[in-house]
Amino acid sequence: MAELRLILGDQLHAGHSWYRDKRPDVIYLLAELRQESQYVKHHIQKLLAFFAAMRRFAEALRSAGHRVEYVRIGDADSALSLPALIEHAMTQWQCGAFAYQLPDEWRLDQQLRELAERLRALGKQVSCHDSEHFYGQREAVQDFFAGKSYRMEYFYRHLRKRHAVLLTVSGEPLGGQWNYDADNRERWDGDPAVPVESWRQQDLRSLHQEIIAAGIPHFGESLAEAFPWPTTRRMAQADLRSFIHHRLPYFGRFQDTMVDGQPWLFHSRLSFALNAKLLSPQEVVNAAVAAHADEPDRYPLAAVEGFVRQILGWREYVRGVYWARMPGYRQSNVLMHQRPLPWWFWTGETKMRCLQQAITGSLQNAYAHHIQRLMVTGNFALLAGCDPDAVDDWYLGIYIDAIEWVELPNTRGMSQFADGGLLGSKPYVSGGAYLHRMGDHCAQCHYAVNQKTGDRSCPFNSLYWHFIDRHADRWLVNQRMRPIVRGWQKRSDADRAAVLAQAQQHLLAIETL
Ligand code: FAD
Ligand code: SF4
C-alpha cells in the first residue's frame, strides 16, 4: 500500500530527511488550496511567491526521482478543504498510510490532528514528523519559563549557550556582552550608501493570470513581469550571500532607522525564504557568524550579534509564545480596542508621510522593515485604538512573510499590547519626536512634528497622550510606564484638556488624516 506524504506551502525544506531515499511507494502531495488563499485577503506577491515556490519545489522533487502529485489553484480539487483533499487523494491512489510534518499554524495543526484520528479509526497508519527547521521544539518557550514571566533576552541567551553561537571557548558571550542593542540605534544620513542590487526578474505572468482566473481575492502590486522574491532554494541562497556581502556590515547600526524612498535599507529581506523553509535559520545564523570570524573588521560584532538576535532570538521566541498561548491568543484584546482600521491602510492615501511611506511601500513590495511595522503602522493603530482583529488581518494579508505563527505574536503581542504585556513589558508607542529622531519623513510631511495642538499638529503627538490618559490606571501599575503617567498627570488641567481635545479631533477625522 502506498504512503501519502503532505507537503504544506511553507514546508519547502529540501534537506528534510524525507527526501533522502526515493521510495516508489511514497506519493508526495502539494496543493494550492482555496482554504489557504482566502482565510484573509492576501497581497498578490504573497500568493505568487508561495505558489511559484511550491511549483518549483515539486518540479525539483520530480527531477530527483520522487513521485509528486500537485493541485493547482485552477483545479477543481483546490476548492476542497485540506482534510477532504487528503481523504480524496488516499482513496484515489489507494494509500494505506498518511504522513505529515508538524504544521507551524494552529489552525492546520487542528485540522490534521482531527483527520489523523479519523484515518486511524479507519485502520490507516498515520505518522507526524518534525519539520526539521527550527532550533527547538514548539514547547521550548513554555518549558523554559515554566510559569515565570516571558522575556526574549533570557530565552535568547539560553539558545546562544545551547547552540554555542557567538561564545568564547569558556562559554562567555563573545566581546563580553550578550547584547549590543545600544550600539544599534544610529540615524542614517546617506553614508554608507545603500547598496544597489539588481534583483532577479522572474516572469510570473501566467501564474498571475491563473490566480485571477480562479477568482482569488487579492490586492497590491503584482510585479509579475519581473518578480523579485526567491522561489527556489538556489535563489534564496544567492540572496543570503548578497545580504552578507553588501548589507550585514551595517545591519545593526541602522536597524531602527527610517528613510524616505528607501524601503529596504540594510535589512536582509530573508523572511519569506526563511518562513517558506527555503533557507534554514541555522545556515543563515552560521553564515553571519562565519563572516565575523573571517573578517571581524568588515563585520563588526554589534552588526552580527544584532542580526543573530533577530533569528536565534526573536524568531524562535515568538514561535514558542505562539504555541504556548494558542488558541486563546488569537482573541486577546486587553485594551478593548474596537475602532475600525482607517481605509487608507489599504491605499496609502494619508497626509502623514511616515505612514504613507510605510503603507505605499508595503502595497508595492509586500514588505516593510521591522521598525516601520512596529513604530509607524503598529504604533498608529495602537494609539488610535484600532481593533486588533482588523490589525491582525491587515498584517497577515499584506506581508510576503506573514504566516500566523510569526505574525500573531508580533502584531497582537509586541505591536498592539493586546496580550497585556506577555511578550513585551511595555507597549511600543511613541509620539512624533521618536519618529523624527529615527527618520527623515517629517521634513516632507503635511503635519508639524513639533506641534501638539492645531490642525497641522502631528497626530502621533496628541494621540500618544490620549493613549496614556485613557489607559492610565493600567499604566500606573506598570513599573516602566508609571513615570510617564505621573509626568502627564502633573501637567496643568488646561494643557491636558487641549491635547486630549486635539486627539479627539484627529480621531474624528481619522479617515482623512
Ligand atoms: P531583518 O530585519 O533583516 O531581520 C532578519 C530576520 O530576523 C528576518 O528575516 C526574520 O526572519 C527575523 N526576525 C526579525 N525580527 C523578528 C521578529 N520580531 N519576529 C520574528 N522574526 C524576526 N516577521 C515575519 O517573518 N512574518 C510576519 O508576519 C511578521 N509580522 C510582523 C508584524 C509586526 C506588527 C511586527 C512589528 C513585526 C513582524 N515581523 C514579522 C517581524 C519582522 O518585522 C520581520 O521578520 C522583518 O521585518 C522581515 O524583514 P527582513 O527579512 O528584512 O528582516
Ligand atoms: Fe509622521 Fe508626524 Fe513626522 Fe508626519 S510629522 S512624518 S505624521 S511623525
Coordinates of N, CA and C in Angstrom, one line a residue, residues 193-363:
A193 N 26.4 54.4 1.5 CA 25.3 54.3 0.5 C 24.6 52.9 0.7
V194 N 23.3 52.9 0.5 CA 22.6 51.7 0.5 C 23.0 50.9 -0.8
P195 N 23.4 49.7 -0.7 CA 23.9 49.0 -2.0 C 22.7 48.9 -3.0
V196 N 23.1 49.1 -4.2 CA 22.0 48.9 -5.3 C 22.2 47.5 -5.8
E197 N 21.3 46.6 -5.5 CA 21.5 45.3 -6.0 C 20.4 45.0 -7.1
S198 N 20.8 44.5 -8.2 CA 19.8 44.2 -9.2 C 19.1 42.9 -8.7
W199 N 17.8 43.0 -8.5 CA 17.0 41.9 -8.1 C 16.8 41.0 -9.4
R200 N 16.6 39.7 -9.1 CA 16.2 38.8 -10.2 C 14.9 39.3 -10.8
Q201 N 14.6 38.8 -12.0 CA 13.3 39.2 -12.7 C 12.7 37.9 -13.2
Q202 N 11.8 37.3 -12.4 CA 11.1 36.1 -12.9 C 9.8 36.5 -13.6
D203 N 9.5 35.9 -14.6 CA 8.3 36.1 -15.3 C 7.2 35.2 -14.7
L204 N 6.3 35.8 -13.9 CA 5.2 35.0 -13.3 C 3.9 35.4 -13.8
R205 N 3.9 36.0 -15.1 CA 2.6 36.5 -15.6 C 1.5 35.4 -15.8
S206 N 2.0 34.2 -16.2 CA 0.9 33.2 -16.4 C 0.4 32.7 -15.1
L207 N 1.2 32.6 -14.1 CA 0.7 32.2 -12.7 C -0.3 33.3 -12.2
H208 N 0.1 34.6 -12.5 CA -0.8 35.7 -12.1 C -2.1 35.5 -12.7
Q209 N -2.1 35.2 -14.0 CA -3.4 35.0 -14.7 C -4.2 33.8 -14.2
E210 N -3.5 32.8 -13.8 CA -4.3 31.6 -13.2 C -4.9 32.0 -11.9
I211 N -4.3 32.9 -11.1 CA -4.8 33.3 -9.8 C -6.1 34.2 -10.1
I212 N -5.9 35.1 -11.1 CA -7.1 35.9 -11.4 C -8.2 35.1 -11.9
A213 N -7.9 34.1 -12.8 CA -9.0 33.3 -13.4 C -9.7 32.5 -12.3
A214 N -8.9 32.1 -11.3 CA -9.5 31.3 -10.2 C -10.4 32.2 -9.3
G215 N -10.3 33.5 -9.4 CA -11.1 34.4 -8.6 C -10.7 34.6 -7.2
I216 N -9.4 34.4 -7.0 CA -8.9 34.5 -5.6 C -8.7 36.0 -5.3
P217 N -9.4 36.5 -4.2 CA -9.3 37.9 -3.9 C -7.9 38.3 -3.5
H218 N -7.4 39.4 -3.9 CA -6.1 39.8 -3.6 C -5.9 41.4 -3.8
F219 N -4.8 41.9 -3.4 CA -4.5 43.3 -3.5 C -3.0 43.5 -3.7
G220 N -2.7 44.8 -4.0 CA -1.2 45.1 -4.0 C -0.7 45.0 -5.5
E221 N 0.5 45.5 -5.6 CA 1.3 45.4 -6.9 C 1.7 44.0 -7.1
S222 N 1.6 43.5 -8.3 CA 2.0 42.0 -8.5 C 3.5 41.9 -8.8
L223 N 4.1 42.8 -9.5 CA 5.4 42.7 -10.0 C 5.6 41.4 -10.8
A224 N 4.5 40.9 -11.4 CA 4.6 39.5 -12.0 C 5.5 39.5 -13.2
E225 N 5.8 40.6 -13.8 CA 6.6 40.6 -15.0 C 8.1 40.4 -14.6
A226 N 8.4 40.9 -13.5 CA 9.9 40.9 -13.0 C 9.9 40.6 -11.5
F227 N 9.4 39.4 -11.2 CA 9.2 39.1 -9.8 C 10.5 38.9 -9.0
P228 N 10.6 39.7 -8.0 CA 12.0 39.7 -7.3 C 12.2 38.7 -6.2
W229 N 11.1 38.1 -5.6 CA 11.3 37.3 -4.4 C 11.9 35.9 -4.8
P230 N 12.7 35.3 -3.9 CA 13.2 34.0 -4.3 C 12.2 32.9 -4.3
T231 N 12.2 32.0 -5.3 CA 11.2 31.0 -5.3 C 11.8 29.6 -5.4
T232 N 13.2 29.6 -5.3 CA 13.9 28.3 -5.2 C 14.9 28.4 -4.1
R233 N 15.4 27.3 -3.7 CA 16.5 27.4 -2.6 C 17.7 28.0 -3.2
R234 N 18.0 27.8 -4.4 CA 19.2 28.4 -5.0 C 19.1 29.9 -5.0
M235 N 18.0 30.4 -5.4 CA 17.8 31.9 -5.4 C 17.9 32.4 -3.9
A236 N 17.3 31.7 -3.0 CA 17.4 32.1 -1.6 C 18.8 32.1 -1.1
Q237 N 19.6 31.1 -1.5 CA 21.0 31.1 -1.1 C 21.7 32.3 -1.7
A238 N 21.4 32.6 -2.9 CA 22.1 33.8 -3.5 C 21.7 35.0 -2.8
D239 N 20.5 35.2 -2.3 CA 20.1 36.3 -1.6 C 20.8 36.4 -0.2
L240 N 21.0 35.3 0.4 CA 21.7 35.2 1.7 C 23.2 35.7 1.4
R241 N 23.8 35.2 0.4 CA 25.2 35.6 0.1 C 25.3 37.1 -0.1
S242 N 24.3 37.6 -0.9 CA 24.3 39.0 -1.3 C 24.1 39.9 0.0
F243 N 23.2 39.5 0.8 CA 23.0 40.2 2.1 C 24.2 40.3 2.9
I244 N 24.8 39.1 3.1 CA 26.0 39.0 4.0 C 27.1 40.0 3.4
H245 N 27.3 39.9 2.1 CA 28.4 40.7 1.5 C 28.0 42.2 1.5
H246 N 26.8 42.6 1.2 CA 26.5 44.0 1.0 C 26.0 44.7 2.2
R247 N 25.1 44.1 3.0 CA 24.4 44.8 3.9 C 24.6 44.4 5.4
L248 N 25.0 43.2 5.6 CA 25.3 42.8 7.0 C 26.2 43.7 7.7
P249 N 27.3 44.2 7.1 CA 28.2 45.1 7.8 C 27.5 46.3 8.5
Y250 N 26.4 46.7 8.0 CA 25.8 47.9 8.5 C 24.4 47.6 9.2
F251 N 24.1 46.3 9.3 CA 22.8 45.9 9.7 C 22.4 46.5 11.1
G252 N 23.3 46.3 12.0 CA 22.9 46.7 13.4 C 22.8 48.2 13.5
R253 N 23.8 48.9 13.0 CA 23.8 50.4 13.2 C 22.6 51.1 12.8
F254 N 22.0 50.6 11.6 CA 20.9 51.4 11.0 C 19.6 50.5 11.1
Q255 N 19.6 49.6 12.0 CA 18.4 48.7 12.1 C 17.1 49.4 12.4
D256 N 17.2 50.5 13.2 CA 16.0 51.2 13.6 C 15.7 52.4 12.8
T257 N 16.4 52.7 11.8 CA 16.2 53.9 11.1 C 15.1 53.8 10.0
M258 N 14.5 55.0 9.6 CA 13.5 55.0 8.5 C 13.9 56.1 7.6
V259 N 13.9 55.8 6.3 CA 14.4 56.8 5.3 C 13.4 56.9 4.1
D260 N 13.0 58.1 3.8 CA 12.1 58.3 2.7 C 12.6 57.7 1.4
G261 N 11.8 56.9 0.7 CA 12.2 56.3 -0.6 C 13.2 55.1 -0.4
Q262 N 13.4 54.7 0.8 CA 14.4 53.5 1.0 C 13.6 52.4 1.7
P263 N 13.0 51.5 1.0 CA 12.2 50.5 1.7 C 13.0 49.4 2.4
W264 N 14.2 49.2 1.9 CA 15.0 48.0 2.5 C 16.1 48.5 3.4
L265 N 16.8 49.6 3.1 CA 18.0 50.0 3.8 C 19.0 48.8 3.9
F266 N 19.3 48.4 5.1 CA 20.3 47.4 5.3 C 19.7 46.1 5.8
H267 N 18.4 46.0 5.7 CA 17.7 44.7 6.1 C 17.9 43.6 5.1
S268 N 17.7 42.4 5.6 CA 18.1 41.2 4.8 C 17.1 40.8 3.8
R269 N 15.8 41.1 4.0 CA 14.7 40.6 3.1 C 14.7 39.0 3.0
L270 N 15.1 38.4 4.1 CA 15.2 36.9 4.0 C 14.0 36.2 4.7
S271 N 13.0 37.0 5.2 CA 12.0 36.4 6.0 C 11.1 35.5 5.2
F272 N 10.8 35.8 3.9 CA 10.0 34.9 3.1 C 10.7 33.5 2.9
A273 N 12.0 33.6 2.5 CA 12.8 32.4 2.3 C 12.9 31.6 3.6
L274 N 13.0 32.2 4.7 CA 13.1 31.5 6.0 C 11.8 30.9 6.3
N275 N 10.7 31.6 6.2 CA 9.4 31.1 6.6 C 8.8 30.0 5.7
A276 N 9.2 30.1 4.4 CA 8.8 29.0 3.4 C 9.8 27.8 3.6
K277 N 10.8 28.0 4.4 CA 11.8 27.0 4.7 C 12.7 26.7 3.5
L278 N 12.9 27.7 2.6 CA 13.9 27.6 1.5 C 15.3 27.7 2.1
L279 N 15.3 28.4 3.2 CA 16.6 28.6 4.0 C 16.3 28.1 5.4
S280 N 17.4 27.6 6.0 CA 17.2 27.2 7.4 C 17.8 28.3 8.3
P281 N 17.2 28.5 9.5 CA 17.7 29.5 10.4 C 19.2 29.3 10.7
Q282 N 19.5 28.0 10.9 CA 20.9 27.7 11.2 C 21.9 28.1 10.2
E283 N 21.5 27.9 8.9 CA 22.5 28.3 7.9 C 22.6 29.8 7.8
V284 N 21.5 30.5 8.0 CA 21.6 32.0 8.0 C 22.4 32.5 9.2
V285 N 22.2 32.0 10.3 CA 23.0 32.4 11.5 C 24.4 32.0 11.3
N286 N 24.7 30.8 10.9 CA 26.1 30.4 10.7 C 26.8 31.2 9.7
A287 N 26.1 31.6 8.6 CA 26.8 32.5 7.6 C 27.2 33.8 8.2
A288 N 26.3 34.4 9.0 CA 26.7 35.7 9.6 C 27.8 35.5 10.6
V289 N 27.8 34.5 11.4 CA 28.8 34.3 12.4 C 30.2 34.0 11.8
A290 N 30.1 33.2 10.7 CA 31.4 32.9 10.0 C 32.0 34.2 9.3
A291 N 31.1 35.1 8.9 CA 31.6 36.3 8.3 C 32.4 37.1 9.3
H292 N 31.8 37.2 10.5 CA 32.5 37.9 11.6 C 33.9 37.2 12.0
A293 N 33.8 35.9 12.0 CA 35.0 35.2 12.4 C 36.1 35.4 11.3
D294 N 35.7 35.4 10.1 CA 36.7 35.6 9.0 C 37.2 37.0 8.8
E295 N 36.3 38.0 9.0 CA 36.7 39.4 8.7 C 36.0 40.3 9.8
P296 N 36.6 40.2 11.0 CA 35.9 41.0 12.1 C 35.9 42.5 11.8
D297 N 36.8 43.0 11.0 CA 36.8 44.5 10.8 C 35.6 44.9 9.9
R298 N 35.4 44.0 8.9 CA 34.3 44.3 8.0 C 32.9 44.0 8.6
Y299 N 32.9 42.9 9.4 CA 31.6 42.5 10.0 C 31.7 42.7 11.5
P300 N 31.5 43.9 12.1 CA 31.6 44.1 13.5 C 30.7 43.2 14.3
L301 N 31.1 42.9 15.5 CA 30.3 42.1 16.4 C 28.9 42.6 16.6
A302 N 28.8 44.0 16.8 CA 27.5 44.6 17.0 C 26.5 44.3 15.9
A303 N 27.0 44.3 14.6 CA 26.2 44.1 13.5 C 25.7 42.6 13.5
V304 N 26.7 41.7 13.7 CA 26.4 40.3 13.6 C 25.5 39.9 14.7
E305 N 25.8 40.3 15.9 CA 25.0 39.9 17.1 C 23.6 40.4 16.9
G306 N 23.5 41.7 16.4 CA 22.1 42.3 16.2 C 21.3 41.4 15.2
F307 N 22.0 40.9 14.2 CA 21.3 40.1 13.2 C 20.9 38.7 13.8
V308 N 21.9 38.1 14.4 CA 21.7 36.8 15.0 C 20.5 36.8 16.0
R309 N 20.5 37.9 16.8 CA 19.4 38.1 17.8 C 18.0 38.0 17.2
Q310 N 17.9 38.6 15.9 CA 16.6 38.6 15.3 C 16.1 37.1 15.0
I311 N 17.1 36.3 14.6 CA 16.7 34.9 14.2 C 16.7 33.9 15.3
L312 N 17.9 33.8 15.9 CA 18.0 32.9 17.0 C 17.2 33.3 18.2
G313 N 17.1 34.7 18.4 CA 16.3 35.2 19.5 C 14.8 35.4 19.1
W314 N 14.5 36.5 18.4 CA 13.1 36.8 18.2 C 12.3 35.8 17.5
R315 N 12.9 35.2 16.4 CA 12.1 34.3 15.6 C 11.7 33.0 16.4
E316 N 12.7 32.5 17.1 CA 12.4 31.3 17.9 C 11.5 31.6 19.0
Y317 N 11.7 32.8 19.6 CA 10.9 33.2 20.8 C 9.4 33.3 20.4
V318 N 9.1 34.1 19.4 CA 7.7 34.3 19.0 C 7.0 33.0 18.6
R319 N 7.8 32.1 18.0 CA 7.2 30.8 17.7 C 6.8 30.1 19.0
G320 N 7.7 30.1 20.0 CA 7.4 29.5 21.3 C 6.2 30.1 22.0
V321 N 6.1 31.5 21.9 CA 5.0 32.2 22.6 C 3.7 31.7 21.9
Y322 N 3.7 31.7 20.6 CA 2.5 31.3 19.8 C 2.0 29.9 20.3
W323 N 2.9 28.9 20.3 CA 2.4 27.6 20.7 C 2.1 27.5 22.2
A324 N 2.7 28.4 23.0 CA 2.3 28.4 24.4 C 0.9 28.9 24.6
R325 N 0.5 29.9 23.8 CA -0.7 30.6 24.0 C -1.9 30.4 23.1
M326 N -1.7 29.6 22.0 CA -2.8 29.4 21.2 C -3.7 28.3 21.8
P327 N -5.1 28.4 21.5 CA -5.7 29.2 20.6 C -6.2 30.6 21.2
G328 N -6.2 30.7 22.5 CA -6.7 31.9 23.1 C -6.1 33.2 22.6
Y329 N -4.8 33.1 22.3 CA -4.0 34.3 21.9 C -4.7 35.1 20.8
R330 N -5.4 34.4 19.9 CA -6.0 35.0 18.7 C -7.1 35.9 19.1
Q331 N -7.7 35.8 20.3 CA -8.8 36.6 20.7 C -8.4 37.7 21.7
S332 N -7.1 37.7 22.1 CA -6.7 38.7 23.2 C -6.9 40.1 22.8
N333 N -7.4 40.9 23.7 CA -7.7 42.3 23.4 C -7.8 43.1 24.7
V334 N -6.8 43.0 25.6 CA -6.9 43.5 27.0 C -7.3 45.0 27.0
L335 N -6.9 45.8 26.0 CA -7.2 47.2 26.0 C -8.6 47.5 25.4
M336 N -9.2 46.5 25.0 CA -10.6 46.5 24.4 C -10.7 47.6 23.3
H337 N -9.8 47.6 22.4 CA -9.8 48.5 21.3 C -10.7 48.0 20.2
Q338 N -11.5 48.9 19.6 CA -12.6 48.5 18.7 C -12.7 49.3 17.4
R339 N -11.9 50.3 17.3 CA -12.0 51.2 16.2 C -11.7 50.5 14.9
P340 N -12.4 50.7 13.8 CA -12.0 50.1 12.5 C -10.7 50.6 12.0
L341 N -10.0 49.9 11.3 CA -8.7 50.3 10.7 C -9.0 51.4 9.7
P342 N -8.4 52.5 9.7 CA -8.7 53.5 8.6 C -8.5 52.9 7.2
W343 N -9.4 53.3 6.3 CA -9.4 52.8 5.0 C -8.0 53.0 4.3
W344 N -7.3 54.1 4.6 CA -6.1 54.4 3.9 C -5.0 53.4 4.3
F345 N -5.2 52.5 5.2 CA -4.3 51.4 5.4 C -4.2 50.5 4.1
W346 N -5.3 50.6 3.3 CA -5.4 49.7 2.1 C -5.0 50.5 0.9
T347 N -4.8 51.8 1.0 CA -4.5 52.6 -0.2 C -3.2 53.4 0.0
G348 N -2.8 53.7 1.2 CA -1.6 54.6 1.4 C -1.9 56.0 1.3
E349 N -3.2 56.4 1.1 CA -3.6 57.8 0.9 C -3.8 58.5 2.2
T350 N -2.7 58.9 2.8 CA -2.8 59.7 4.0 C -1.7 60.8 3.9
K351 N -2.0 61.9 4.6 CA -1.1 63.0 4.6 C 0.1 62.8 5.6
M352 N 0.0 61.8 6.4 CA 1.1 61.5 7.3 C 2.2 60.8 6.6
R353 N 3.3 61.5 6.4 CA 4.3 61.0 5.5 C 4.9 59.6 5.9
C354 N 5.1 59.5 7.2 CA 5.7 58.2 7.7 C 4.8 57.1 7.3
L355 N 3.5 57.3 7.6 CA 2.5 56.2 7.3 C 2.4 56.0 5.8
Q356 N 2.4 57.1 5.0 CA 2.2 57.0 3.6 C 3.4 56.2 3.0
Q357 N 4.6 56.4 3.5 CA 5.8 55.7 3.0 C 5.7 54.2 3.4
A358 N 5.3 53.9 4.7 CA 5.3 52.5 5.1 C 4.2 51.8 4.4
I359 N 3.0 52.4 4.2 CA 1.9 51.6 3.6 C 2.1 51.5 2.1
T360 N 2.5 52.6 1.4 CA 2.7 52.5 0.0 C 3.8 51.5 -0.3
G361 N 4.9 51.5 0.4 CA 6.0 50.6 0.2 C 5.4 49.1 0.4
S362 N 4.6 48.9 1.4 CA 4.0 47.6 1.6 C 3.1 47.1 0.5
L363 N 2.3 48.1 -0.1 CA 1.5 47.7 -1.2 C 2.3 47.4 -2.4

